């Protein structure tokens, strides 16, 4: 009998027309939902979805039912987790089962988040207002935050003005989308193609993480969030190191600072 929580490894979809890729993605989502049926509390779906010439691994999270958290420092060692394997083991010791893991925002040397990092309601790294320094400072940048059953992507200045006190938050940059508008510095003709990861809060209220399966420019990545995933607000997380993991898949090739998790909580927390 198949373990009801065991998910097959994700693989990039074969080249196909957009409608075919949507169909394949929906089939995968339906299969995954069936495999997750052993836990009625979980709504997480994982899909391979095509946008333009690229396919993306997309995790859709419903905060009303899914346990989405941010992690950086392992309380056992006092050091950053750095790998999915270490985080997965920590969750296991707490009685939780990791269903989906992915990298958080851009980080500095020493595996320290380059900008705001809020974990369990505690601000471990403050907001970074730097105006120079790579993609992070390609303004406007922003903050992805989670507070109970709601989430948002806010431009950094707006985040301050909103006086939010979320349970979890990461700052990164650039913003991919702001109220449906593509970042003003992005060009459709850009030749800067890299693997990329990002997160959006979409029109249906769900959170969607996307990791490209092939190099893509910023413009195409932003348009994917807007036109395919229907997310009016989205934030770039990181580039070539971007990765994800499921119970049967781990695409990590480089260490990270922060990591997002969706897990099946221990009975005491569910």
Short mmCIF file of C-alpha atoms in Angstrom, two decimals:
data_model
loop_
_atom_site.label_atom_id
_atom_site.label_comp_id
_atom_site.label_asym_id
_atom_site.label_seq_id
_atom_site.Cartn_x
_atom_site.Cartn_y
_atom_site.Cartn_z
CA UNK A 1 0.00 0.00 0.00
CA UNK A 2 1.38 3.43 -0.89
CA UNK A 3 2.20 5.74 2.02
CA UNK A 4 -0.60 8.36 1.77
CA UNK A 5 1.94 11.16 2.33
CA UNK A 6 4.56 9.89 -0.12
CA UNK A 7 4.91 12.15 -3.17
CA UNK A 8 6.54 11.10 -6.43
CA UNK A 9 9.61 13.11 -7.48
CA UNK A 10 8.86 16.14 -9.61
CA UNK A 11 10.32 16.23 -13.09
CA UNK A 12 10.33 19.05 -15.63
CA UNK A 13 7.44 18.78 -18.04
CA UNK A 14 8.22 17.88 -21.62
CA UNK A 15 7.84 20.67 -24.20
CA UNK A 16 4.18 21.18 -24.95
CA UNK A 17 1.59 23.76 -25.80
CA UNK A 18 0.46 25.92 -22.89
CA UNK A 19 -2.88 24.16 -22.64
CA UNK A 20 -1.16 20.78 -22.47
CA UNK A 21 1.15 21.92 -19.73
CA UNK A 22 -1.75 23.27 -17.73
CA UNK A 23 -3.47 19.89 -18.15
CA UNK A 24 -0.33 18.06 -16.99
CA UNK A 25 -0.04 20.40 -14.04
CA UNK A 26 -3.65 19.84 -13.06
CA UNK A 27 -3.20 16.09 -13.35
CA UNK A 28 -0.19 16.28 -11.06
CA UNK A 29 -2.08 18.46 -8.60
CA UNK A 30 -4.98 16.02 -8.57
CA UNK A 31 -2.62 13.11 -7.99
CA UNK A 32 -0.87 14.98 -5.20
CA UNK A 33 -4.14 15.88 -3.53
CA UNK A 34 -5.03 12.20 -3.56
CA UNK A 35 -1.72 11.31 -1.96
CA UNK A 36 -2.27 13.96 0.70
CA UNK A 37 -5.77 12.73 1.43
CA UNK A 38 -4.47 11.03 4.56
CA UNK A 39 -4.31 14.50 6.09
CA UNK A 40 -7.47 16.54 5.59
CA UNK A 41 -5.64 19.55 7.06
CA UNK A 42 -3.30 19.90 4.08
CA UNK A 43 -4.11 21.89 0.93
CA UNK A 44 -0.58 22.08 -0.55
CA UNK A 45 -0.31 21.36 -4.27
CA UNK A 46 2.81 21.03 -6.44
CA UNK A 47 2.65 21.50 -10.20
CA UNK A 48 4.85 21.80 -13.26
CA UNK A 49 3.44 24.81 -15.15
CA UNK A 50 4.62 26.30 -18.43
CA UNK A 51 5.01 30.03 -18.89
CA UNK A 52 6.29 31.08 -22.31
CA UNK A 53 9.27 28.89 -23.18
CA UNK A 54 9.99 27.84 -19.60
CA UNK A 55 8.43 25.43 -17.12
CA UNK A 56 8.29 26.19 -13.43
CA UNK A 57 7.85 24.14 -10.30
CA UNK A 58 5.00 25.83 -8.43
CA UNK A 59 3.93 25.18 -4.85
CA UNK A 60 0.52 26.59 -3.93
CA UNK A 61 -0.05 27.17 -0.22
CA UNK A 62 -3.40 27.84 1.45
CA UNK A 63 -2.63 29.50 4.78
CA UNK A 64 -6.00 28.47 6.17
CA UNK A 65 -4.89 24.85 6.04
CA UNK A 66 -1.13 24.69 5.42
CA UNK A 67 1.61 25.20 7.99
CA UNK A 68 4.01 27.69 6.32
CA UNK A 69 7.04 28.73 8.37
CA UNK A 70 10.44 30.39 7.92
CA UNK A 71 13.68 29.01 9.39
CA UNK A 72 17.27 30.20 9.68
CA UNK A 73 19.09 29.24 12.92
CA UNK A 74 19.08 25.67 14.19
CA UNK A 75 18.35 25.98 17.94
CA UNK A 76 20.35 22.82 18.61
CA UNK A 77 23.60 24.11 17.08
CA UNK A 78 23.08 27.87 17.13
CA UNK A 79 24.17 27.92 13.47
CA UNK A 80 22.24 28.38 10.21
CA UNK A 81 20.62 25.22 8.89
CA UNK A 82 22.08 25.85 5.40
CA UNK A 83 20.65 22.64 3.91
CA UNK A 84 17.23 21.12 3.41
CA UNK A 85 18.53 17.91 4.97
CA UNK A 86 19.36 19.63 8.26
CA UNK A 87 16.03 21.44 8.38
CA UNK A 88 14.13 18.28 7.50
CA UNK A 89 15.88 16.44 10.34
CA UNK A 90 15.05 19.20 12.82
CA UNK A 91 11.39 19.13 11.80
CA UNK A 92 11.39 15.35 12.13
CA UNK A 93 12.71 15.60 15.69
CA UNK A 94 9.85 17.98 16.46
CA UNK A 95 7.40 15.41 15.09
CA UNK A 96 6.69 17.34 11.87
CA UNK A 97 7.04 16.01 8.35
CA UNK A 98 8.41 18.37 5.69
CA UNK A 99 6.25 18.38 2.56
CA UNK A 100 7.86 21.29 0.71
CA UNK A 101 11.04 23.29 1.34
CA UNK A 102 12.54 26.17 -0.64
CA UNK A 103 15.09 28.92 -0.22
CA UNK A 104 14.17 32.29 1.23
CA UNK A 105 15.63 35.65 0.15
CA UNK A 106 19.12 36.83 -0.79
CA UNK A 107 21.76 36.42 1.91
CA UNK A 108 25.13 37.90 2.90
CA UNK A 109 28.43 36.11 3.65
CA UNK A 110 28.15 33.85 6.66
CA UNK A 111 24.70 32.68 5.57
CA UNK A 112 23.00 35.70 7.13
CA UNK A 113 19.87 37.13 5.48
CA UNK A 114 20.75 40.34 3.65
CA UNK A 115 17.51 41.98 4.75
CA UNK A 116 14.64 41.58 7.17
CA UNK A 117 14.16 38.14 8.69
CA UNK A 118 11.26 37.59 11.10
CA UNK A 119 10.82 34.14 12.58
CA UNK A 120 8.15 33.17 15.08
CA UNK A 121 7.31 36.85 15.55
CA UNK A 122 10.92 37.75 16.43
CA UNK A 123 12.94 40.13 14.23
CA UNK A 124 16.31 38.40 13.88
CA UNK A 125 17.63 40.68 11.11
CA UNK A 126 16.38 44.27 10.59
CA UNK A 127 15.19 45.88 7.36
CA UNK A 128 17.93 46.79 4.91
CA UNK A 129 17.50 50.16 3.19
CA UNK A 130 20.66 49.96 1.04
CA UNK A 131 20.34 51.60 -2.37
CA UNK A 132 23.32 49.84 -3.96
CA UNK A 133 24.42 46.23 -4.11
CA UNK A 134 23.13 43.83 -6.73
CA UNK A 135 19.62 42.55 -7.28
CA UNK A 136 18.59 43.18 -3.67
CA UNK A 137 19.01 46.93 -4.17
CA UNK A 138 17.31 47.03 -7.57
CA UNK A 139 14.56 49.24 -6.19
CA UNK A 140 11.79 48.85 -5.46
CA UNK A 141 12.48 45.77 -3.37
CA UNK A 142 10.12 44.35 -0.82
CA UNK A 143 9.03 42.03 1.96
CA UNK A 144 7.04 38.81 1.82
CA UNK A 145 5.24 38.40 5.14
CA UNK A 146 2.94 35.86 6.76
CA UNK A 147 0.70 36.50 9.74
CA UNK A 148 -1.70 33.73 10.67
CA UNK A 149 -4.07 33.09 7.79
CA UNK A 150 -2.98 36.04 5.69
CA UNK A 151 0.10 37.00 3.71
CA UNK A 152 1.34 39.83 1.54
CA UNK A 153 4.13 41.18 -0.60
CA UNK A 154 4.80 44.81 0.33
CA UNK A 155 7.28 47.32 -1.05
CA UNK A 156 9.82 47.98 1.71
CA UNK A 157 8.65 51.52 2.47
CA UNK A 158 5.02 50.41 2.45
CA UNK A 159 5.88 47.59 4.85
CA UNK A 160 7.22 50.16 7.31
CA UNK A 161 4.17 52.39 6.87
CA UNK A 162 1.80 49.46 7.43
CA UNK A 163 3.39 48.85 10.86
CA UNK A 164 3.03 45.13 10.39
CA UNK A 165 4.10 42.67 13.07
CA UNK A 166 4.03 39.37 11.17
CA UNK A 167 4.93 35.94 12.41
CA UNK A 168 7.29 35.39 9.47
CA UNK A 169 8.87 37.74 6.95
CA UNK A 170 11.75 37.89 4.49
CA UNK A 171 13.08 40.92 2.61
CA UNK A 172 14.55 40.50 -0.85
CA UNK A 173 14.64 42.23 -4.18
CA UNK A 174 13.72 43.27 -6.65
CA UNK A 175 9.94 43.24 -6.50
CA UNK A 176 8.73 41.35 -9.54
CA UNK A 177 5.24 42.84 -9.45
CA UNK A 178 3.58 45.64 -7.54
CA UNK A 179 -0.19 45.83 -7.89
CA UNK A 180 0.07 44.03 -11.22
CA UNK A 181 2.80 46.29 -12.62
CA UNK A 182 6.11 44.78 -13.74
CA UNK A 183 9.23 46.29 -12.13
CA UNK A 184 10.17 49.38 -14.18
CA UNK A 185 13.77 48.20 -14.69
CA UNK A 186 12.81 44.91 -16.35
CA UNK A 187 13.08 44.52 -20.12
CA UNK A 188 11.45 41.86 -22.24
CA UNK A 189 14.65 41.83 -24.34
CA UNK A 190 17.02 41.36 -21.40
CA UNK A 191 19.76 38.78 -22.03
CA UNK A 192 20.32 38.08 -18.33
CA UNK A 193 18.99 34.54 -18.07
CA UNK A 194 19.33 32.65 -14.78
CA UNK A 195 17.47 30.13 -12.70
CA UNK A 196 15.18 32.15 -10.47
CA UNK A 197 12.84 31.67 -7.55
CA UNK A 198 10.10 33.92 -6.24
CA UNK A 199 6.93 34.11 -4.23
CA UNK A 200 3.60 35.75 -4.95
CA UNK A 201 0.36 36.41 -3.14
CA UNK A 202 -2.33 35.77 -5.70
CA UNK A 203 -5.83 36.95 -6.46
CA UNK A 204 -7.35 33.86 -4.83
CA UNK A 205 -5.52 34.66 -1.58
CA UNK A 206 -3.13 31.76 -1.86
CA UNK A 207 0.66 31.95 -1.70
CA UNK A 208 2.57 30.58 -4.68
CA UNK A 209 6.28 29.79 -4.71
CA UNK A 210 7.84 29.29 -8.15
CA UNK A 211 11.27 27.95 -9.12
CA UNK A 212 12.21 28.05 -12.79
CA UNK A 213 13.39 24.79 -14.31
CA UNK A 214 15.59 26.66 -16.81
CA UNK A 215 17.23 30.10 -16.99
CA UNK A 216 14.76 32.96 -17.46
CA UNK A 217 15.01 36.75 -17.41
CA UNK A 218 13.32 38.95 -14.82
CA UNK A 219 10.66 40.20 -17.22
CA UNK A 220 9.46 36.73 -18.20
CA UNK A 221 9.49 35.63 -14.57
CA UNK A 222 7.34 38.60 -13.52
CA UNK A 223 4.89 38.04 -16.38
CA UNK A 224 4.58 34.37 -15.37
CA UNK A 225 3.46 35.39 -11.89
CA UNK A 226 1.04 37.97 -13.27
CA UNK A 227 -0.50 36.27 -16.28
CA UNK A 228 -0.26 32.57 -15.44
CA UNK A 229 -0.36 32.38 -11.64
CA UNK A 230 -2.62 35.45 -11.32
CA UNK A 231 -0.52 37.04 -8.59
CA UNK A 232 -0.65 40.87 -8.63
CA UNK A 233 2.21 41.11 -6.12
CA UNK A 234 5.36 39.01 -6.28
CA UNK A 235 8.91 39.12 -4.92
CA UNK A 236 12.14 37.73 -6.32
CA UNK A 237 13.84 35.45 -3.79
CA UNK A 238 17.13 34.33 -5.35
CA UNK A 239 18.89 33.23 -8.51
CA UNK A 240 21.09 30.35 -9.59
CA UNK A 241 21.18 28.66 -6.18
CA UNK A 242 17.37 28.43 -6.05
CA UNK A 243 16.04 25.00 -5.18
CA UNK A 244 13.19 23.07 -3.57
CA UNK A 245 12.64 19.75 -1.84
CA UNK A 246 9.74 17.36 -1.28
CA UNK A 247 9.78 14.06 0.64
CA UNK A 248 11.29 12.39 -2.46
CA UNK A 249 13.07 15.23 -4.25
CA UNK A 250 15.94 17.54 -3.28
CA UNK A 251 17.34 19.88 -5.94
CA UNK A 252 19.70 21.80 -3.61
CA UNK A 253 23.24 22.31 -4.95
CA UNK A 254 24.39 25.21 -2.73
CA UNK A 255 23.79 26.18 0.89
CA UNK A 256 21.28 28.88 1.91
CA UNK A 257 20.47 31.16 4.81
CA UNK A 258 16.68 31.23 5.35
CA UNK A 259 14.36 28.47 4.18
CA UNK A 260 10.58 28.25 3.92
CA UNK A 261 8.79 25.05 4.88
CA UNK A 262 5.34 23.57 4.54
CA UNK A 263 5.07 20.64 6.90
CA UNK A 264 2.59 18.20 8.36
CA UNK A 265 2.48 19.24 12.02
CA UNK A 266 2.90 16.91 14.93
CA UNK A 267 -0.47 16.00 16.51
CA UNK A 268 0.25 18.37 19.41
CA UNK A 269 0.42 21.34 16.98
CA UNK A 270 -2.29 20.33 14.49
#
